[in-house]
Each structure stands twice: as structure tokens, then as C-alpha cells.
PDB file of C-alpha atoms in Angstrom:
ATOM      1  CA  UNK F   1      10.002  -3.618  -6.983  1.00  0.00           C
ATOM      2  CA  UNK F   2      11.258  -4.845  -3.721  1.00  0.00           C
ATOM      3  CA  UNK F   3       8.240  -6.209  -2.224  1.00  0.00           C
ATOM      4  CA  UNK F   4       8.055  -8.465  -5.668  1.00  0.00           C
ATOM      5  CA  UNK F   5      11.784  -9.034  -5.477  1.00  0.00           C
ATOM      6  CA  UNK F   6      10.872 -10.307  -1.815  1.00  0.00           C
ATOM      7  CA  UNK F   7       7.944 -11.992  -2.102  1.00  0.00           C
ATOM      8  CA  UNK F   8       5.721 -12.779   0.824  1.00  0.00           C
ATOM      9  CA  UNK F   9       6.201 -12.644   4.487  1.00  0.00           C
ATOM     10  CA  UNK F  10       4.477 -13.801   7.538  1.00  0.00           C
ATOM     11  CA  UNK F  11       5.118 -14.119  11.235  1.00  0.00           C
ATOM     12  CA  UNK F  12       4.853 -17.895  12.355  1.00  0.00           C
ATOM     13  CA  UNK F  13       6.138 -18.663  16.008  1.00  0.00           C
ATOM     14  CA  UNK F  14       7.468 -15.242  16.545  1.00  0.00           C
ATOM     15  CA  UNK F  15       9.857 -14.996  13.361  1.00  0.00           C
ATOM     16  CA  UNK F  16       9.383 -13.321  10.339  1.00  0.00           C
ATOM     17  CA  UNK F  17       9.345 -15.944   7.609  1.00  0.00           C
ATOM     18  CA  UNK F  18       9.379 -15.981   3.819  1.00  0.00           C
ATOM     19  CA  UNK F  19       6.166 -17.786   2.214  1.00  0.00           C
ATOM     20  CA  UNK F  20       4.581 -17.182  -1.546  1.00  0.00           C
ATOM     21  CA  UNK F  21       3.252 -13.661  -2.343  1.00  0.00           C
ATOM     22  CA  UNK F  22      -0.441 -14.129  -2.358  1.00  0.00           C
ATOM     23  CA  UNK F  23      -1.267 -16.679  -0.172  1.00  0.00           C
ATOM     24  CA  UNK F  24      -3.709 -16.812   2.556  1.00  0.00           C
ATOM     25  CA  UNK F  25      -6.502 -15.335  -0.314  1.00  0.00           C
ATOM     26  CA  UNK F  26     -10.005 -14.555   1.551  1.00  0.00           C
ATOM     27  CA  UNK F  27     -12.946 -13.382   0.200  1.00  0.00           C
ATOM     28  CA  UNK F  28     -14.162 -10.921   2.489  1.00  0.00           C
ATOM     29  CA  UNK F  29     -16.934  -8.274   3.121  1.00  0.00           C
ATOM     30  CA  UNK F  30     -16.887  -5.053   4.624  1.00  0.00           C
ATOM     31  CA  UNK F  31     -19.078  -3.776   7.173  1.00  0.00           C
ATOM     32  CA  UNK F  32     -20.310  -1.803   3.804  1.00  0.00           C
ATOM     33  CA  UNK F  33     -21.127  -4.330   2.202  1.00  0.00           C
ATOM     34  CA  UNK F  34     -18.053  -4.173  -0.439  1.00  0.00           C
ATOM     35  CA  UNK F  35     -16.520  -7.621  -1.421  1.00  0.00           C
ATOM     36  CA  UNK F  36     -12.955  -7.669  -1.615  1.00  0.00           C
ATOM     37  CA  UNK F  37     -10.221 -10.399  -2.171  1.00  0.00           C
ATOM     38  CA  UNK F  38      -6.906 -10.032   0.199  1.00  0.00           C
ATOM     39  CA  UNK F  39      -3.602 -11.777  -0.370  1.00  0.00           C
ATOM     40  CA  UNK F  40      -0.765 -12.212   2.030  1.00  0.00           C
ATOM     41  CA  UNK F  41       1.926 -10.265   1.524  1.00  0.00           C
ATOM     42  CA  UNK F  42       5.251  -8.604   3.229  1.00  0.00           C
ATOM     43  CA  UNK F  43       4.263  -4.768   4.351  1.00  0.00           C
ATOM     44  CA  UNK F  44       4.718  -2.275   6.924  1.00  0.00           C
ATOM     45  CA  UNK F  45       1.478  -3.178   8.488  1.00  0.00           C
ATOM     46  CA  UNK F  46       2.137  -6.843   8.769  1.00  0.00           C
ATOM     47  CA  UNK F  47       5.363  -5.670  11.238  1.00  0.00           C
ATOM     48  CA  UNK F  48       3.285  -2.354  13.096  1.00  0.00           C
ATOM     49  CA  UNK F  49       0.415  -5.442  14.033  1.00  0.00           C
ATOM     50  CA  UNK F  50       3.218  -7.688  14.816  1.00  0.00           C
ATOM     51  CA  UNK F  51       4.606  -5.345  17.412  1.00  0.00           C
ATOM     52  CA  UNK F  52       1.496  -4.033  18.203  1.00  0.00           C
ATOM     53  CA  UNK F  53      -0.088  -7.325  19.231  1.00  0.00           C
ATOM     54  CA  UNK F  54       2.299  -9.563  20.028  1.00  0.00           C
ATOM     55  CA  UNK F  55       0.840 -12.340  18.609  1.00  0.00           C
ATOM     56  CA  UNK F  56       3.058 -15.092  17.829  1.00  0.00           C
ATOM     57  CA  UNK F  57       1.102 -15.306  14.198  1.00  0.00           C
ATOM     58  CA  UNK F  58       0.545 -12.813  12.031  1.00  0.00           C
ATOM     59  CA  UNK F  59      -0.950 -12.199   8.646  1.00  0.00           C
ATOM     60  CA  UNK F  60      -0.561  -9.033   6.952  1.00  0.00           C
ATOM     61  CA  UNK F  61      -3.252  -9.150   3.817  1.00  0.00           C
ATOM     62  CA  UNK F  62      -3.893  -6.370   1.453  1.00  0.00           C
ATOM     63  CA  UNK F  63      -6.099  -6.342  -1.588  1.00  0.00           C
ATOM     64  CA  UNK F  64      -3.305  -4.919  -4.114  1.00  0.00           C
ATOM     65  CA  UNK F  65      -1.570  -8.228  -3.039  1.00  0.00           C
ATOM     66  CA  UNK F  66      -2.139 -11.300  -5.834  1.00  0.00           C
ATOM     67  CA  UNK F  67      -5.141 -13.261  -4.695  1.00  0.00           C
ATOM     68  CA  UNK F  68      -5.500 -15.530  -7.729  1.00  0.00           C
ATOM     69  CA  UNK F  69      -3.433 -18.530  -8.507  1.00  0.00           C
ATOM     70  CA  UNK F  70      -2.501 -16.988 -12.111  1.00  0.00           C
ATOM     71  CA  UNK F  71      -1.535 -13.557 -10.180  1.00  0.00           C
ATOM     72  CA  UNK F  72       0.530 -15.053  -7.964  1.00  0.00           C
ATOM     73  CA  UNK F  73       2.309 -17.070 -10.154  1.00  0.00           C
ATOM     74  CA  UNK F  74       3.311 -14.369 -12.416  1.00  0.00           C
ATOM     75  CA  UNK F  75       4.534 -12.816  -8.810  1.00  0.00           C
ATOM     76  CA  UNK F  76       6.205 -15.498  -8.148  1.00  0.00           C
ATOM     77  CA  UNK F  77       8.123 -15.868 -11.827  1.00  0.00           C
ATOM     78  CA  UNK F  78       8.789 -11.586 -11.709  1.00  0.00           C
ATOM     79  CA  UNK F  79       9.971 -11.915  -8.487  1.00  0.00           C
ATOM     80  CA  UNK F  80      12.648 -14.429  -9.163  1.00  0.00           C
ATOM     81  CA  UNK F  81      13.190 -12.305 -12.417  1.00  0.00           C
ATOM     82  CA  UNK F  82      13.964  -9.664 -10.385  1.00  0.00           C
ATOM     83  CA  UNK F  83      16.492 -11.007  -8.159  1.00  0.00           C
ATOM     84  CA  UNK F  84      18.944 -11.198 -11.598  1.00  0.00           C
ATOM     85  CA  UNK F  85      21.637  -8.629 -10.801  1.00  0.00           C
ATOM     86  CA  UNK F  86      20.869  -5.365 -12.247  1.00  0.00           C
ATOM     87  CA  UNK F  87      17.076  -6.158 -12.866  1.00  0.00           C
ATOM     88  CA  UNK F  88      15.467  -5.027  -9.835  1.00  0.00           C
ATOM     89  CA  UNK F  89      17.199  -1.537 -10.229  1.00  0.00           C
ATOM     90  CA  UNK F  90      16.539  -1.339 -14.238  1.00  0.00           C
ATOM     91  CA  UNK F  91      12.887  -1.962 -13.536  1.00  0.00           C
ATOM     92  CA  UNK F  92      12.801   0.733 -11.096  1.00  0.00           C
ATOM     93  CA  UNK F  93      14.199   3.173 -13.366  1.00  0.00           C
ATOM     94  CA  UNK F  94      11.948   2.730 -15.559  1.00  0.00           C
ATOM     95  CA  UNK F  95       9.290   2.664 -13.385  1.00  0.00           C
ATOM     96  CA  UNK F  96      10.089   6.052 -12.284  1.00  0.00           C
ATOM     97  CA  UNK F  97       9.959   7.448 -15.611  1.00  0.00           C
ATOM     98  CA  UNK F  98       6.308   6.819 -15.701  1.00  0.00           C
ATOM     99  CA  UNK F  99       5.063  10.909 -15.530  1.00  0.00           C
ATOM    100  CA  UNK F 100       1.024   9.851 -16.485  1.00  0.00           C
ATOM    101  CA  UNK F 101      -0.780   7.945 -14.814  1.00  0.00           C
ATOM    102  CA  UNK F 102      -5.006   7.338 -15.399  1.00  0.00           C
ATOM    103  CA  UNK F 103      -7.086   8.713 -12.912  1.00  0.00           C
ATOM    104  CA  UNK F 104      -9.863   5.835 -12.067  1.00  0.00           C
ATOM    105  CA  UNK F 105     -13.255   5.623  -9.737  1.00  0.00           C
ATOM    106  CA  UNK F 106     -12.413   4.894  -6.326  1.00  0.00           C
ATOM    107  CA  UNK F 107     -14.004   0.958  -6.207  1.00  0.00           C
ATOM    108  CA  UNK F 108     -15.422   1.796  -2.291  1.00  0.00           C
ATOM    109  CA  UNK F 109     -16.602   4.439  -0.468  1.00  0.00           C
ATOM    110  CA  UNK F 110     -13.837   3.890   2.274  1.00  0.00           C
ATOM    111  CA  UNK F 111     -10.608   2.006   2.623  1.00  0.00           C
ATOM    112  CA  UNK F 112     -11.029  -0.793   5.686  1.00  0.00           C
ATOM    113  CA  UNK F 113      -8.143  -2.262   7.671  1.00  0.00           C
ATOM    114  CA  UNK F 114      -9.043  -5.382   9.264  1.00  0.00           C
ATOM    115  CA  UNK F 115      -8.095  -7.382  12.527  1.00  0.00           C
ATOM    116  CA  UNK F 116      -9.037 -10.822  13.168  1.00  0.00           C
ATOM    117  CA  UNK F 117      -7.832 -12.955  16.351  1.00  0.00           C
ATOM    118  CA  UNK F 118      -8.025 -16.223  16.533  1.00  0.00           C
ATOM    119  CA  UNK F 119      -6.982 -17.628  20.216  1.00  0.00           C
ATOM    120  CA  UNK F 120      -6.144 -21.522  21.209  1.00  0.00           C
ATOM    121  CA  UNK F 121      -9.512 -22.073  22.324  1.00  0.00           C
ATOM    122  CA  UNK F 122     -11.082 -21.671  19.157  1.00  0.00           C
ATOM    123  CA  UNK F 123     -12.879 -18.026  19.767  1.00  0.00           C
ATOM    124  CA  UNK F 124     -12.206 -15.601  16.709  1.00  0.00           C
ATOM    125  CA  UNK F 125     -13.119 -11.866  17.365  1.00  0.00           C
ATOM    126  CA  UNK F 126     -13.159  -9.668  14.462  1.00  0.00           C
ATOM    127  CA  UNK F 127     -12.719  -5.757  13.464  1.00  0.00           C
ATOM    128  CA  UNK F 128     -12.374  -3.089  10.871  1.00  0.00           C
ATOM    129  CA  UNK F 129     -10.970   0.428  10.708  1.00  0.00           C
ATOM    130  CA  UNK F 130     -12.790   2.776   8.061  1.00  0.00           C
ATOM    131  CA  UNK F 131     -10.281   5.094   7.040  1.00  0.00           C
ATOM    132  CA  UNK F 132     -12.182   6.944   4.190  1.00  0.00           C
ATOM    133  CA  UNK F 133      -9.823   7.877   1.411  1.00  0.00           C
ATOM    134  CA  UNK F 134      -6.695   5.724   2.638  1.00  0.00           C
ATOM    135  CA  UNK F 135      -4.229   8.180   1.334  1.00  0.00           C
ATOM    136  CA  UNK F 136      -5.780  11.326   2.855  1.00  0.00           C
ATOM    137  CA  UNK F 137      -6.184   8.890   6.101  1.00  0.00           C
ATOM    138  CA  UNK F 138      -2.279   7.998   5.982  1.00  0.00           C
ATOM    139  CA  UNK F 139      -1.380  11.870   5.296  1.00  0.00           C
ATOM    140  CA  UNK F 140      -3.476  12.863   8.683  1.00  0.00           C
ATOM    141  CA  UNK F 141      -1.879   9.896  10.585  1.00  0.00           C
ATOM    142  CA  UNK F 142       1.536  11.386   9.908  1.00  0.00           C
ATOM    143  CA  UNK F 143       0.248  15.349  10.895  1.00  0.00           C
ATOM    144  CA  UNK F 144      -1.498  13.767  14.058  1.00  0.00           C
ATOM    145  CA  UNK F 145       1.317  12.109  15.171  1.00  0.00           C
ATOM    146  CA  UNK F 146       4.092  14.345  14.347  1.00  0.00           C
ATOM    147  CA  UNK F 147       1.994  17.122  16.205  1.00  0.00           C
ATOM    148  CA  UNK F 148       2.013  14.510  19.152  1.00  0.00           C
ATOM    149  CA  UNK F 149       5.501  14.841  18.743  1.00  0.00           C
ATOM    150  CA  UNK F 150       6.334  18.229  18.365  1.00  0.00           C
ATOM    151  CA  UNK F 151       4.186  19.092  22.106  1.00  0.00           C
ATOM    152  CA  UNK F 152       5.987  16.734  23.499  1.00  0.00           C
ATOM    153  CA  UNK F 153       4.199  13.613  23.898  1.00  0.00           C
ATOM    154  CA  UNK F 154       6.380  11.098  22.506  1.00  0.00           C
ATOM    155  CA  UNK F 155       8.880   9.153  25.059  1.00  0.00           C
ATOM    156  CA  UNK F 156      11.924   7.218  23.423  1.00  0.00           C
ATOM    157  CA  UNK F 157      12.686   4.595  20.905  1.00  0.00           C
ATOM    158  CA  UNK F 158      11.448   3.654  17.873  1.00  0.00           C
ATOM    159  CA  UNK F 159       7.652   2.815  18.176  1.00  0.00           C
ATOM    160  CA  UNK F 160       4.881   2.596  15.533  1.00  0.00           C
ATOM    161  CA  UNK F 161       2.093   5.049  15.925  1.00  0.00           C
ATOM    162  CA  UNK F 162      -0.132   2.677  17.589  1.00  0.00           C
ATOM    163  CA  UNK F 163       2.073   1.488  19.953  1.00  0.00           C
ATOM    164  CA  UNK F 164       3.046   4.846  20.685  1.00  0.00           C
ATOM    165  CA  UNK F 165       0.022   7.209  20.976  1.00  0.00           C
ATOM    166  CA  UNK F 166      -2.816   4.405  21.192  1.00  0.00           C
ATOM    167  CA  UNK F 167      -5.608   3.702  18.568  1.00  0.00           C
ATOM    168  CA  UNK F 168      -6.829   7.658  19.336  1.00  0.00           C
ATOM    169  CA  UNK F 169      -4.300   8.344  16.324  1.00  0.00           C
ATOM    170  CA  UNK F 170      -6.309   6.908  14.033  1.00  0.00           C
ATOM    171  CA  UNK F 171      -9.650   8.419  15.473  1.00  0.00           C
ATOM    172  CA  UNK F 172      -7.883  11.378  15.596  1.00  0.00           C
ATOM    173  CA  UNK F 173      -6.630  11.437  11.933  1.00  0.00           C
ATOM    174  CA  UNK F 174     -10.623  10.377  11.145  1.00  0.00           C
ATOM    175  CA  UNK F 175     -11.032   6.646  10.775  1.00  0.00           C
ATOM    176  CA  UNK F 176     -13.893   5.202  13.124  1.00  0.00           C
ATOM    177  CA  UNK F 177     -13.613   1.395  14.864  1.00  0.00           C
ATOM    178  CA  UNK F 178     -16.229  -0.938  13.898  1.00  0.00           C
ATOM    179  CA  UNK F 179     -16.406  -3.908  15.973  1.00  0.00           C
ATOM    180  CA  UNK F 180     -19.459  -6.139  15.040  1.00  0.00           C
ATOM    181  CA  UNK F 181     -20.872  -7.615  18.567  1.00  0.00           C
TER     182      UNK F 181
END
């Protein structure tokens, strides 16, 4: 409810900005072969490759986000819906009270998380992480790192796990790099 209370985010010139849910749409394929459609949209991995890069630009895309223009404009019309007073916290009620849900065919093989960089001279570079299953992938992230913790490892401040441990957390929770030459 509150990422389509929010809407969209982005980071342009080293702020994080408000835009549209759902823009930025791309067609893309994985190294499997898989087409999917990403949308921008406001998300804990839009901030961890902020940090984690640097970049003064960043796009944080998923495909759950709404990629076509009738999607995102019912986004766009429940989002403003939802900032009513009382709304937001109604629909979550009642969204809690949901106790079935369907179980469906996983659409892929694996879940992908993508990196492109684009620098000033024009070059792009491009990569994927294959997670597998991406909720057994985030449930082994957490183990890995919190066993990273618990020996010790850790130094600090408040970090994501990237920035802390490295991308050997995700090898070591069982995703695999795939950077085409």
C-alpha cells in the first residue's frame, strides 16, 4: 500500500526524487532467454544500488512494477486514492485479511537482477544476477549475512549487504554473476 501511496522514485543528480510509478518500461531479455517488461519504481534495491554505486543516476526497475500505460495509470489514480486520510490504512486491513492465496507456475526458471551503466562517454556495460527462486535467494542472503555477523565480520554503521560483505554474499547465498563480454 505504501509503495502505491508513494508512487515512483528515482535518483537524478544525487537526490532521491518522486517521478510516475511505471516509467522507464524496457523490454528486456534474460541471459535465458525469458522476455520480461520492467517498470520504474521506489524499492529497497533502487537505494542498496544507490549506495552501492554511487552513481549520481539511478533506476530501480522491477517487473511487478506497472509497465503499461493503462497499468500505470490505474497506479497513478489508486495512489492518489490512497493518500485520502484513512484509506491507505483501511486498504491494508483488508489486505491482511486475505488468508488464501492461488498457488501459480513460476513464469522463469530463475529470478535475474540486472545492472546496466551507462558512463558520459557513451559506453554501456551490462549484467545480471541469477538468483534461482528469488525468495529462497533473499532467505539465504539474510542467513549468509547474519552468520557474517554473528563471527564477527561486520564493522559499524548501517550498511547494505553488498556494501558490507562484497558481492560474495550473493554467491554465497547461491546466485551466479553473468556478465556478457
Amino acid at each position: 500500500m505504501q509503495a502505491l501511496r508513494d508512487g515512483g522514485r528515482e535518483v537524478r543528480q544525487g537526490r532521491l526524487v518522486r517521478v510516475r510509478a511505471g516509467g522507464a518500461a524496457e523490454r528486456l531479455t534474460t541471459p535465458d532467454g525469458d522476455l520480461v517488461t520492467t517498470a520504474a519504481m521506489g524499492s529497497g534495491e533502487l537505494f542498496a544500488a544507490w549506495q552501492a554505486s554511487g552513481a549520481p543516476s539511478v533506476i530501480g526497475a522491477s517487473a511487478l512494477a506497472p509497465g503499461t500505460p493503462a497499468a500505470r495509470a490505474a497506479t497513478s489514480a489508486a495512489g492518489g486514492l490512497l493518500r485520502l486520510p484513512g484509506l491507505a490504512a483501511f486498504a491494508t486491513r483488508r489486505l491482511a485479511r486475505v488468508t488464501t492465496t492461488t498457488a501459480r507456475e513460476r513464469p522463469r526458471r530463475s529470478s535475474w537482477g540486472r545492472a546496466r551503466v551507462e558512463w558520459p562517454s557513451g559506453r554501456v556495460r551490462e549484467g545480471w544476477l541469477r538468483t534461482g527462486e528469488a525468495m529462497t535467494f533473499t532467505a539465504d542472503a539474510v542467513v549468509e549475512v547474519a552468520q557474517r555477523l554473528t563471527k564477527g565480520e561486520g564493522r559499524p554503521g548501517a550498511y547494505t549487504p553488498a556494501r558490507l560483505f562484497g558481492p560474495e554474499v550473493a554467491l554465497a547465498a547461491g546466485a551466479e554473476f553473468v556478465v556478457p563480454d
